[in-house]
mmCIF file of C-alpha atoms in Angstrom:
data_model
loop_
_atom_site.group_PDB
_atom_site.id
_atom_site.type_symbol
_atom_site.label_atom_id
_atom_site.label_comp_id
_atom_site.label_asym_id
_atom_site.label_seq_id
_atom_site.Cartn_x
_atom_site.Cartn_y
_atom_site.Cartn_z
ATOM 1 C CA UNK A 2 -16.299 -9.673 7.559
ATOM 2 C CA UNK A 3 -13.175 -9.549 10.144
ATOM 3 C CA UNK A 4 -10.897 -8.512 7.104
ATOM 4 C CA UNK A 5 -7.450 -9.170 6.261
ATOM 5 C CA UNK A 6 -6.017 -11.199 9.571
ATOM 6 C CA UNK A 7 -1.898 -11.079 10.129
ATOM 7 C CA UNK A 8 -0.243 -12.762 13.487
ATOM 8 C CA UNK A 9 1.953 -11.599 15.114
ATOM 9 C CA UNK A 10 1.198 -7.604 14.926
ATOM 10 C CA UNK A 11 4.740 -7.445 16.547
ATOM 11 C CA UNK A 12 7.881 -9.358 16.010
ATOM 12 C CA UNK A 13 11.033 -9.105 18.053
ATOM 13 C CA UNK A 14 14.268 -11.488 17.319
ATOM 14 C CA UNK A 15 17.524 -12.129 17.036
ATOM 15 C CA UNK A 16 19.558 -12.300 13.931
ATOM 16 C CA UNK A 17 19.603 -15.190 12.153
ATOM 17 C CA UNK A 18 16.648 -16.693 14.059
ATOM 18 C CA UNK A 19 13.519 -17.722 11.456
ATOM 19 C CA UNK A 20 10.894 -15.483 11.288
ATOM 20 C CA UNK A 21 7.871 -16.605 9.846
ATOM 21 C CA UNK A 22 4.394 -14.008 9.400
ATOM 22 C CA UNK A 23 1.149 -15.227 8.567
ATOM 23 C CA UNK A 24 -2.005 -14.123 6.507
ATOM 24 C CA UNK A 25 -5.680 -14.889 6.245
ATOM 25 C CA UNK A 26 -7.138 -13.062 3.592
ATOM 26 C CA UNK A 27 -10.869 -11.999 3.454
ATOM 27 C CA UNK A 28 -13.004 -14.930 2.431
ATOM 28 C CA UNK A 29 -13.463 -15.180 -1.513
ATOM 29 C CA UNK A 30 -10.684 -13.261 -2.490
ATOM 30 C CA UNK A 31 -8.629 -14.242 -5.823
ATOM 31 C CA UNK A 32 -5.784 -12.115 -4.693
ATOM 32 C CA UNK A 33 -3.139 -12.084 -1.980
ATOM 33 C CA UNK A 34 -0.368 -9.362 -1.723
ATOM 34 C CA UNK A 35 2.976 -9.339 0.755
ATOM 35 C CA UNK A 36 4.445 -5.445 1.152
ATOM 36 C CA UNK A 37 7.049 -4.408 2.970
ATOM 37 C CA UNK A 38 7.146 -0.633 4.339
ATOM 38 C CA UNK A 39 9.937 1.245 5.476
ATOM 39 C CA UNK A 40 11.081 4.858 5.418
ATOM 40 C CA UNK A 41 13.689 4.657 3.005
ATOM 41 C CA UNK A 42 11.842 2.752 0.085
ATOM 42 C CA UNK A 43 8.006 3.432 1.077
ATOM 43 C CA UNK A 44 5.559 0.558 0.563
ATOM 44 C CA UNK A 45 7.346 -1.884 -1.701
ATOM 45 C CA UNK A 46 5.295 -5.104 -3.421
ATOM 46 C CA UNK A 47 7.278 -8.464 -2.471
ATOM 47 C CA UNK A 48 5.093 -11.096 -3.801
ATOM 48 C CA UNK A 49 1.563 -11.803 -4.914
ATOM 49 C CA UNK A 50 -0.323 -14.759 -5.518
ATOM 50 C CA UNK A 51 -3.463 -15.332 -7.645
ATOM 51 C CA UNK A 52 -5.876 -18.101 -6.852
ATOM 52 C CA UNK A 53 -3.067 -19.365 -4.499
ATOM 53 C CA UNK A 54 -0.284 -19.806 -6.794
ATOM 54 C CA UNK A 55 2.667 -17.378 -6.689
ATOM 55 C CA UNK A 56 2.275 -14.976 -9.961
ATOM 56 C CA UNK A 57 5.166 -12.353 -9.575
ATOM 57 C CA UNK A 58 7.830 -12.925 -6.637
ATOM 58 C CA UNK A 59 10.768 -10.228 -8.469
ATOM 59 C CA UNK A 60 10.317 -8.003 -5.318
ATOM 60 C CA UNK A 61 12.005 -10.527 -3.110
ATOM 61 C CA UNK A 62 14.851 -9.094 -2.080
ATOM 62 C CA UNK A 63 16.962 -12.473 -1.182
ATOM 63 C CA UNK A 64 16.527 -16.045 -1.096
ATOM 64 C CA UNK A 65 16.514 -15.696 2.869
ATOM 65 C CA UNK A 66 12.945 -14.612 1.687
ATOM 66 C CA UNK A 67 10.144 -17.334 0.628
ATOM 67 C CA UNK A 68 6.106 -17.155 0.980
ATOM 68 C CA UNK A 69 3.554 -20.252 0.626
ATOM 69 C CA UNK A 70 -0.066 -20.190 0.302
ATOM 70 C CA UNK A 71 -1.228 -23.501 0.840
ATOM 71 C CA UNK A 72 -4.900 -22.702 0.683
ATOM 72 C CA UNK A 73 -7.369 -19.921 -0.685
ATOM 73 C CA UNK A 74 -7.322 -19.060 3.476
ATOM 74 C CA UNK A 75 -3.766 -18.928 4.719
ATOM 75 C CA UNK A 76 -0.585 -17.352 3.572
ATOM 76 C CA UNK A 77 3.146 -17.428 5.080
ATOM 77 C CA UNK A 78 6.224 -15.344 4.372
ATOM 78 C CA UNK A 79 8.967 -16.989 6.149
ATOM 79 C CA UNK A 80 12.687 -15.106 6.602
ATOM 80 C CA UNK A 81 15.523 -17.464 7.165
ATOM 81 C CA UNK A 82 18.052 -16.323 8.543
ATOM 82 C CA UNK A 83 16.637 -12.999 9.550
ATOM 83 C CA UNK A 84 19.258 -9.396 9.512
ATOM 84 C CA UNK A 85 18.959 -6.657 11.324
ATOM 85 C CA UNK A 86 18.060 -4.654 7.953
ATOM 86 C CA UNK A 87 15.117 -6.672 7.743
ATOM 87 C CA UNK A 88 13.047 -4.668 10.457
ATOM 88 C CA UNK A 89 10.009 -3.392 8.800
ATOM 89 C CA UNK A 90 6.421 -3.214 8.812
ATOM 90 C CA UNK A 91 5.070 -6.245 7.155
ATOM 91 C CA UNK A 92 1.560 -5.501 5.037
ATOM 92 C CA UNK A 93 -0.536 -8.665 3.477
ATOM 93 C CA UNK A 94 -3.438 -7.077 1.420
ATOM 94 C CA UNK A 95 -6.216 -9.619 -0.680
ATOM 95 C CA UNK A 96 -8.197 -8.063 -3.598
ATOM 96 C CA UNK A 97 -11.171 -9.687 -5.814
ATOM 97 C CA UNK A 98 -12.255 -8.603 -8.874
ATOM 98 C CA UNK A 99 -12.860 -4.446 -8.925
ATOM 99 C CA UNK A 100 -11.706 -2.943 -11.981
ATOM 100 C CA UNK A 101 -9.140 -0.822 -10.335
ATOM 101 C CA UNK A 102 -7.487 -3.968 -8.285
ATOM 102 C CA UNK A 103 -8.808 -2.170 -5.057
ATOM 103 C CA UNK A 104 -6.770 -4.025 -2.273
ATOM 104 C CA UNK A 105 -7.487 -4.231 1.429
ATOM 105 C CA UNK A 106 -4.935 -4.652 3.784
ATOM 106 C CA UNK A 107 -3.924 -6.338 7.189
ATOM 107 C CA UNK A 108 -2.859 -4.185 10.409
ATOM 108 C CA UNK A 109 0.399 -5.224 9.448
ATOM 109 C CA UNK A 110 3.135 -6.971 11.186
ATOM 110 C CA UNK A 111 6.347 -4.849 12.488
ATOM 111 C CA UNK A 112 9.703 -6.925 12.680
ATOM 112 C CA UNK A 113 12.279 -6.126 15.008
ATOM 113 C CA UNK A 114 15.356 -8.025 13.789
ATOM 114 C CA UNK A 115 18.315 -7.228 17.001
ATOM 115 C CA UNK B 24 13.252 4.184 -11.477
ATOM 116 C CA UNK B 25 10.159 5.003 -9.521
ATOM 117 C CA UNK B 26 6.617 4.917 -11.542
ATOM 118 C CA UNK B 27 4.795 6.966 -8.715
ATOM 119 C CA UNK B 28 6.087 10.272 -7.184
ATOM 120 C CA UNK B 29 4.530 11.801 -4.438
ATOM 121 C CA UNK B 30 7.233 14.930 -4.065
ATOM 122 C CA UNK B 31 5.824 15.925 -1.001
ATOM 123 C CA UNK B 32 7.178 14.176 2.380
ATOM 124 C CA UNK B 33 4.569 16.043 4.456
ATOM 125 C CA UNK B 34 2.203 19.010 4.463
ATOM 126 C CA UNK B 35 0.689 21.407 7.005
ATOM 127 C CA UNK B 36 -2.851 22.542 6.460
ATOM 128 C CA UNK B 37 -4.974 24.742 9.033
ATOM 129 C CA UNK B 38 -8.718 23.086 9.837
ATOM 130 C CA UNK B 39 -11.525 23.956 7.587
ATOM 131 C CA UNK B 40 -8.837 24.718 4.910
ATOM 132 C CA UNK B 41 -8.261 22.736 1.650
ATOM 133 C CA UNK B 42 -5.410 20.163 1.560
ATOM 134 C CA UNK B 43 -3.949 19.954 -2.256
ATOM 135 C CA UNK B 44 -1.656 16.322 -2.148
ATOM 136 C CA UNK B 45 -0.192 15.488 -5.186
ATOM 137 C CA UNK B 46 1.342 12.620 -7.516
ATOM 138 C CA UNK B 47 3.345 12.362 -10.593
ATOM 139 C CA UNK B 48 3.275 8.972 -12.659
ATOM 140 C CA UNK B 49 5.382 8.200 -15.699
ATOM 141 C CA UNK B 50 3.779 4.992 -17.109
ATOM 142 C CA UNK B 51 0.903 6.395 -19.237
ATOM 143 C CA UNK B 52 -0.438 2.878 -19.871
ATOM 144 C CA UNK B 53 -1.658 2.932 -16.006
ATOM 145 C CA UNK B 54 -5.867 2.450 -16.337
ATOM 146 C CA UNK B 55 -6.265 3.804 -12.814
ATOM 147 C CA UNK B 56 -5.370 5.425 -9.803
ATOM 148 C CA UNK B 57 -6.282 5.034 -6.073
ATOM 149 C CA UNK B 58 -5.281 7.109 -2.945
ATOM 150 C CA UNK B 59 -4.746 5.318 0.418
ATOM 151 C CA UNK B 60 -4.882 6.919 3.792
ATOM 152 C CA UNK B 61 -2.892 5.248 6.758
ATOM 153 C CA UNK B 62 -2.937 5.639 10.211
ATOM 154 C CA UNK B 63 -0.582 4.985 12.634
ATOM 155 C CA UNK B 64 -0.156 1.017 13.719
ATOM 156 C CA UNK B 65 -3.066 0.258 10.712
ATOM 157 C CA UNK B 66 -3.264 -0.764 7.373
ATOM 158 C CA UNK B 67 -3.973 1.425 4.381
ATOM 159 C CA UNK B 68 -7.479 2.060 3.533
ATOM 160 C CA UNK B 69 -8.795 2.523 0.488
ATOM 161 C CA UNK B 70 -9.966 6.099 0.035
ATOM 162 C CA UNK B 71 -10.778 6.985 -3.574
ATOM 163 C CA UNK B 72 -9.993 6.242 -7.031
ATOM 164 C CA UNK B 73 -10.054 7.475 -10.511
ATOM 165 C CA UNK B 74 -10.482 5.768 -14.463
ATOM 166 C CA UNK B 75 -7.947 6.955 -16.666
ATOM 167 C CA UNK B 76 -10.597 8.278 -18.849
ATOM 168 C CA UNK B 77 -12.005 10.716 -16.674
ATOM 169 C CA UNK B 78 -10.628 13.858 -15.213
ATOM 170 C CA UNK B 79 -12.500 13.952 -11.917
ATOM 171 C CA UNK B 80 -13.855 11.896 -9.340
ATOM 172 C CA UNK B 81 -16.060 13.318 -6.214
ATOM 173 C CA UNK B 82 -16.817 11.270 -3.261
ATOM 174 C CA UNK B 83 -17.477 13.748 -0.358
ATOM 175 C CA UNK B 84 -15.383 16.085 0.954
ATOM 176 C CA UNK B 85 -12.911 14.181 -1.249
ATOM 177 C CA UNK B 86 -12.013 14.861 -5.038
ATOM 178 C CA UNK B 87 -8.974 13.575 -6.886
ATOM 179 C CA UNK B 88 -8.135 15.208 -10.348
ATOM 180 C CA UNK B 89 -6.532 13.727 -13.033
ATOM 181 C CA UNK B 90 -4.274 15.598 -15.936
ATOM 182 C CA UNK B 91 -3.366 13.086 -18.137
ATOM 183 C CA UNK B 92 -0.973 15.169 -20.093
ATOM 184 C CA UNK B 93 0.894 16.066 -17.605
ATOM 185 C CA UNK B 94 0.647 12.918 -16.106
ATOM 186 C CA UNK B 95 -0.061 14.176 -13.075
ATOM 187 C CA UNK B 96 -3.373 14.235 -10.490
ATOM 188 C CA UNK B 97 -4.180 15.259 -7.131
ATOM 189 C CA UNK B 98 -6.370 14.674 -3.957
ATOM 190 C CA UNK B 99 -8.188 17.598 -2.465
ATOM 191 C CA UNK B 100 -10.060 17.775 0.737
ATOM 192 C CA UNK B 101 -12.102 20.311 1.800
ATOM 193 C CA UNK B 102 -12.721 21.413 4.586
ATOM 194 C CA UNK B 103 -9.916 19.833 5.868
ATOM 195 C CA UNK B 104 -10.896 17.945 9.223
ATOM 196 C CA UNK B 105 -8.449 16.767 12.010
ATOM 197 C CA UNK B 106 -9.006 13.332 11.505
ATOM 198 C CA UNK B 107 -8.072 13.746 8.051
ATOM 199 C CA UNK B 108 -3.834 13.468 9.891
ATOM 200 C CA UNK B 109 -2.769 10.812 8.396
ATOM 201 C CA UNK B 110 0.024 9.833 5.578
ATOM 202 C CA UNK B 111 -1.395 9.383 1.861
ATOM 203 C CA UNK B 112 -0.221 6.998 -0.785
ATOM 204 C CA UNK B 113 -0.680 7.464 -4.406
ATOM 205 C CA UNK B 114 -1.212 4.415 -6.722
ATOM 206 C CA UNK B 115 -1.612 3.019 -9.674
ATOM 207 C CA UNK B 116 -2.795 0.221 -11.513
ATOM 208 C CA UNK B 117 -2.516 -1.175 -14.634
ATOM 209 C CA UNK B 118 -2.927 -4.637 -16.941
ATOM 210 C CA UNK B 119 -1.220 -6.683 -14.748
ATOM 211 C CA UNK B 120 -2.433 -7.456 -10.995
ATOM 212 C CA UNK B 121 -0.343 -4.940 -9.201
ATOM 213 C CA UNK B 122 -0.614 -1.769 -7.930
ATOM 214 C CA UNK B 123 1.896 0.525 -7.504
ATOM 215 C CA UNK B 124 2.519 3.015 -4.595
ATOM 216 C CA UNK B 125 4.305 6.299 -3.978
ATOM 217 C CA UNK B 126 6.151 6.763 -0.964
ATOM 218 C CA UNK B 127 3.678 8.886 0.877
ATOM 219 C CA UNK B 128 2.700 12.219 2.138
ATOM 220 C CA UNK B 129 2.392 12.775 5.764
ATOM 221 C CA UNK B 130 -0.483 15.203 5.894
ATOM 222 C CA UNK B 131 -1.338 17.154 9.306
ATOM 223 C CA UNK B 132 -3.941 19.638 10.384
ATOM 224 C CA UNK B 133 -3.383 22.216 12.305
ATOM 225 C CA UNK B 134 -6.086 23.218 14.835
#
């Protein structure tokens, strides 16, 4: 199995410019997970979705922020109009069904916002 | 309010010694607890977990311990290896879906 798929791995632009990251999750997973790491706040949970439908979206932080997942394969988190204090390092992680909610994450995308 | 503390930033450990990270964790209805290990430009990886009805779990040169009362546990490695550089996150898991990280410890080791 390839694993957990993001594209880009690196994201430069301009404020206010949309930014959109995707996700393919590794095949026959229920779970799909959006984190967002940076220095000040660590690895922080954004959104997750169970069998494709969104289940807990409170970590959010605006509604500049907004994620899809269309199909079991494919996953989006879209930021429009990007800010500078969005630069981060964008995780997507899928899980199936181990007692301990083992995830397994992407390489991760890192956003530049200028 | 965060529900997992790792205290420690980073920590310095010479090769062939043990490396001791810990956690703290407040919510006592958490059912278990995984370590991740990250290296630079990756993706966590899973590394270990532990039930919240056991005390210990052994997987190599890894061990994590759990003390319930104190709500506390810990990762050892020993011998400590120099591939074994690498930041640590603490997490937990509980009814719902979602796990729950510490911030991370930044762990080298010192040839």
């Amino acid at each position: 199995d390839a694993g957990v798929i993001q594209s880009p791995r690196h994201e430069v632009t301009e404020m206010g410019q949309e930014v959109t990251l995707r996700c393919k999750p590794i095949s026959g997973h229920d779970y799909l997970f959006w984190y967002r790491q940076t220095m000040m706040r660590g690895l922080e949970l954004l959104i997750y979705f169970n069998n494709n439908v969104p289940i807990d979206d409170s970590g959010m932080p605006e509604d500049r922020f907004s994620a899809k997942m269309p199909n079991a394969s494919f996953s989006t988190l879209k930021i429009q109009p990007s800010e500078p204090r969005d630069s981060a390092v964008y995780f997507c992680a899928s899980s199936g069904t181990s007692p301990e909610g083992k995830q397994f994450f992407g390489p991760g995308t890192r956003l530049t916002v200028l | 309010d965060q529900q997992v503390k790792q205290n420690s930033p980073s920590l310095s450990v010479q090769e062939g010694r043990i490396s001791i990270l810990n956690c703290d964790y407040t919510n006592s209805m958490f059912d278990y607890f995984l370590w991740y290990k990250k290296y630079p430009a990756e993706g966590p990886t899973f590394l270990i977990s532990i039930s919240s009805i056991k005390d210990k779990n052994e997987d190599g040169r890894f061990t994590v311990f759990l003390n319930k009362s104190a709500k506390h546990l810990s990762l050892h490695i020993v011998p400590s290896q120099p591939g074994d550089s690498a930041v640590y996150f603490c997490a937990a898991s509980g009814e719902d879906d979602k796990i729950i990280f510490g911030k991370g410890t930044r762990l080298h080791i010192l040839p």
